[in-house]
Coordinates of C-alpha atoms in Angstrom, one line a residue:
M22 CA -31.3 -5.4 12.1
A23 CA -28.9 -5.1 15.0
E24 CA -25.4 -4.1 14.2
E25 CA -23.0 -7.0 14.3
K26 CA -20.5 -6.7 17.2
T27 CA -16.9 -6.7 16.3
R28 CA -15.1 -9.8 17.5
E29 CA -12.6 -9.3 20.4
Y30 CA -9.7 -11.4 21.5
R31 CA -7.8 -11.8 24.7
T32 CA -4.0 -11.6 24.4
E33 CA -3.5 -15.3 24.0
E34 CA -6.3 -15.6 21.5
L35 CA -5.0 -12.8 19.3
A36 CA -1.5 -14.3 19.3
E37 CA -2.9 -17.6 18.2
A38 CA -5.1 -16.0 15.5
A39 CA -2.0 -14.1 14.2
G40 CA 0.3 -17.2 14.4
I41 CA 2.8 -15.6 16.7
P42 CA 4.0 -16.2 20.3
V43 CA 2.4 -14.1 23.0
R44 CA 5.8 -12.7 23.8
T45 CA 6.1 -11.4 20.3
L46 CA 2.7 -9.7 20.5
R47 CA 3.8 -8.0 23.8
F48 CA 7.1 -7.0 22.1
Y49 CA 5.1 -5.3 19.3
R50 CA 3.0 -3.5 21.9
E51 CA 6.1 -2.3 23.6
R52 CA 7.5 -1.0 20.3
K53 CA 4.2 0.8 19.7
L54 CA 3.6 -1.2 16.5
L55 CA 0.1 -2.0 17.8
P56 CA -2.5 0.5 19.1
P57 CA -3.5 0.0 22.8
P58 CA -6.1 -2.6 23.5
R59 CA -9.4 -1.9 25.2
R60 CA -9.1 -2.5 28.9
D61 CA -11.8 -4.1 31.0
G62 CA -10.3 -4.2 34.5
R63 CA -7.0 -6.1 34.1
I64 CA -8.1 -7.8 30.9
A65 CA -6.8 -6.5 27.6
W66 CA -9.2 -6.9 24.7
Y67 CA -8.1 -6.7 21.0
D68 CA -10.2 -6.6 17.9
E69 CA -10.0 -7.4 14.2
H70 CA -8.1 -4.2 13.5
H71 CA -5.3 -5.4 15.8
L72 CA -5.3 -8.7 14.0
A73 CA -5.1 -6.9 10.6
R74 CA -2.2 -4.9 11.9
L75 CA -0.3 -8.0 13.0
R76 CA -0.9 -9.6 9.6
T77 CA 0.4 -6.5 7.9
I78 CA 3.5 -6.5 10.1
A79 CA 4.1 -10.2 9.2
A80 CA 3.7 -9.4 5.5
L81 CA 6.2 -6.5 5.7
L82 CA 8.7 -8.6 7.6
E83 CA 8.4 -11.3 4.9
R84 CA 9.3 -8.7 2.3
G85 CA 12.5 -7.7 4.1
H86 CA 11.3 -4.6 6.0
T87 CA 12.8 -4.2 9.5
L88 CA 10.8 -3.6 12.7
G89 CA 12.5 -0.3 13.0
G90 CA 11.3 0.7 9.6
I91 CA 7.8 -0.5 10.3
A92 CA 7.8 1.4 13.6
E93 CA 8.9 4.6 11.8
L94 CA 6.2 4.3 9.2
T95 CA 3.5 3.8 11.9
A96 CA 4.8 6.7 14.0
A97 CA 4.9 8.9 10.9
F98 CA 1.2 8.3 10.2
E99 CA 0.2 8.8 13.8
N100 CA 2.1 12.1 13.9
G101 CA 0.3 13.3 10.8
R102 CA 3.2 13.6 8.3
D103 CA 2.3 15.1 4.9
V104 CA 2.0 13.3 1.6
G105 CA 5.6 14.0 0.6
Q106 CA 7.0 12.5 3.8
L107 CA 4.7 9.5 3.3
G108 CA 6.2 8.9 -0.1
E109 CA 9.7 9.1 1.2
L110 CA 8.9 6.5 3.9
L111 CA 7.3 4.2 1.3
G112 CA 10.4 4.6 -0.9
I113 CA 8.6 6.3 -3.8
G114 CA 9.7 9.9 -3.4
W115 CA 7.6 13.0 -3.8
S116 CA 4.3 12.4 -5.6
E117 CA 1.4 14.4 -7.0
E118 CA -0.9 11.5 -6.3
T119 CA -3.7 11.8 -3.8
P120 CA -3.6 9.1 -1.1
V121 CA -6.9 7.4 0.0
R122 CA -7.7 6.3 3.6
L123 CA -9.7 3.1 3.9
T124 CA -10.8 0.8 6.6
P125 CA -9.9 -2.9 6.0
E126 CA -13.5 -3.5 5.2
A127 CA -13.6 -0.7 2.6
L128 CA -10.5 -2.1 0.9
A129 CA -12.1 -5.5 0.7
D130 CA -15.1 -3.9 -0.9
Y131 CA -12.9 -2.5 -3.7
F132 CA -11.5 -5.9 -4.4
E133 CA -14.1 -8.3 -3.3
G134 CA -12.7 -11.8 -2.6
E135 CA -9.2 -10.7 -3.8
V136 CA -7.7 -9.2 -0.6
T137 CA -5.6 -12.3 0.3
P138 CA -2.5 -12.2 2.5
E139 CA -0.4 -12.8 -0.7
N140 CA -1.9 -9.8 -2.5
L141 CA -1.7 -7.7 0.6
A142 CA 2.0 -8.5 0.9
A143 CA 2.6 -7.7 -2.8
A144 CA 0.7 -4.3 -2.5
L145 CA 2.7 -3.4 0.6
D146 CA 6.0 -4.4 -1.1
L147 CA 5.1 -2.1 -4.1
G148 CA 4.4 0.8 -1.7
Y149 CA 0.7 0.9 -2.8
L150 CA -0.5 0.4 0.7
A151 CA 0.6 1.4 4.2
V152 CA -1.0 1.3 7.7
D153 CA -2.3 4.3 9.7
G154 CA -3.7 3.2 13.0
D155 CA -6.9 1.3 12.2
E156 CA -6.9 2.5 8.6
I157 CA -5.1 1.5 5.5
V158 CA -3.7 4.2 3.2
H159 CA -3.5 3.6 -0.6
V160 CA -0.9 5.9 -2.0
S161 CA -2.8 6.8 -5.2
R162 CA -6.5 7.3 -5.8
R163 CA -6.0 6.8 -9.5
L164 CA -4.1 3.5 -9.1
L165 CA -6.7 2.3 -6.6
E166 CA -9.6 3.1 -9.0
V167 CA -7.8 1.6 -12.0
S168 CA -6.9 -1.5 -10.1
S169 CA -10.4 -1.9 -8.8
A170 CA -11.9 -1.4 -12.3
L171 CA -9.6 -4.1 -13.8
V172 CA -10.6 -6.6 -11.0
R173 CA -14.3 -5.9 -11.7
E174 CA -13.6 -6.6 -15.3
G175 CA -12.3 -10.1 -14.3
V176 CA -8.5 -9.5 -14.1
P177 CA -7.1 -11.2 -11.0
L178 CA -5.7 -8.8 -8.5
A179 CA -2.4 -10.8 -8.4
A180 CA -2.0 -10.2 -12.1
V181 CA -2.8 -6.5 -11.7
L182 CA -0.2 -6.1 -9.0
E183 CA 2.4 -8.0 -11.0
T184 CA 1.8 -5.8 -14.0
G185 CA 2.1 -2.8 -11.7
R186 CA 5.5 -4.0 -10.6
R187 CA 6.6 -4.4 -14.2
V188 CA 5.2 -1.0 -15.1
R189 CA 7.1 0.5 -12.2
E190 CA 10.4 -0.8 -13.7
H191 CA 9.7 0.9 -17.0
A192 CA 8.4 4.1 -15.4
D193 CA 11.6 4.3 -13.3
A194 CA 13.7 3.9 -16.5
L195 CA 11.6 6.7 -18.2
A196 CA 11.9 9.0 -15.3
A197 CA 15.7 8.5 -15.2
L198 CA 15.8 9.2 -19.0
F199 CA 14.0 12.5 -18.7
T200 CA 16.0 13.5 -15.6
E201 CA 19.3 12.9 -17.4
L202 CA 18.0 14.8 -20.5
I203 CA 17.0 17.9 -18.5
S204 CA 20.0 17.8 -16.2
A205 CA 22.4 17.6 -19.1
H206 CA 21.0 20.7 -20.9
L207 CA 19.4 22.9 -18.2
A208 CA 21.2 24.1 -15.1
D209 CA 18.5 25.9 -13.2
E210 CA 17.2 24.1 -10.1
D211 CA 13.6 24.4 -10.9
A212 CA 13.9 22.9 -14.4
L213 CA 13.0 19.4 -13.5
P214 CA 9.7 20.2 -11.6
R215 CA 8.8 22.8 -14.2
L216 CA 9.2 20.4 -17.1
R217 CA 7.5 17.4 -15.5
P218 CA 4.3 18.0 -17.4
L219 CA 6.2 17.9 -20.7
A220 CA 7.7 14.5 -19.8
K221 CA 4.3 13.2 -18.8
S222 CA 2.8 14.3 -22.1
V223 CA 5.5 12.6 -24.1
V224 CA 5.0 9.3 -22.2
E225 CA 1.2 9.5 -22.5
A226 CA 1.4 10.2 -26.3
E227 CA 3.9 7.4 -26.9
L228 CA 1.8 4.9 -24.9
T229 CA -1.3 5.8 -26.8
M230 CA 0.4 5.3 -30.2
A231 CA 2.0 2.1 -29.0
M232 CA -1.4 0.7 -28.1
D233 CA -2.8 1.8 -31.4
R234 CA -0.1 -0.1 -33.2
L235 CA -1.1 -3.4 -31.4
P236 CA -3.5 -5.8 -33.1
A237 CA -7.1 -5.2 -32.0
S238 CA -7.0 -8.4 -30.0
G239 CA -4.0 -7.3 -28.0
G240 CA -2.1 -10.4 -29.1
Q241 CA 0.0 -11.5 -32.1
E242 CA -1.2 -11.0 -35.6
P243 CA -2.6 -14.3 -37.0
D244 CA -0.5 -16.2 -39.5
A245 CA -1.5 -15.6 -43.1

């Protein structure tokens, strides 16, 4: 079977598909928020990856990000910054998590039928996703695989992302609690990174026991 050719767009067609004026598209190109188009003489041809980038930019803008911040993130990826710098740009700090590079098609395969503009915007807002040229980067392989597994079990991706947002709030509070504990009693600079595994063990043990205490159904105990 012949390989299906990727659809291409002229400048006006791409702007219409993305729901933006042509002048806005050209402005994004000038700011290097879009990769260069394919040139055929004087005609510029864009493809689905350009359209996906424009939709990502729109989602980030809707969530309050500035064009300057989006440009910085794009430039950081294109210049090959390391994982720690990626985390700083996404607002999540240093992380032990392994990022995963995906094409838009591969991301759709992980969450078949669930990669909607609303879910994409929520994932971008959480810092789970970022854009690197024609690819999408998920900040954590573990979170990607867990989220995908929950969706395959029938949990809507929107609900998974909302739960992730709520878990983030509790995780931030736990991290602050342990940081305050260690800082209050240990003065050496390497104490916090050295004792991170202990904090993680406490949280994992408490979460396990908390889930054990829940009714088997995960809901409320029935009335007697």
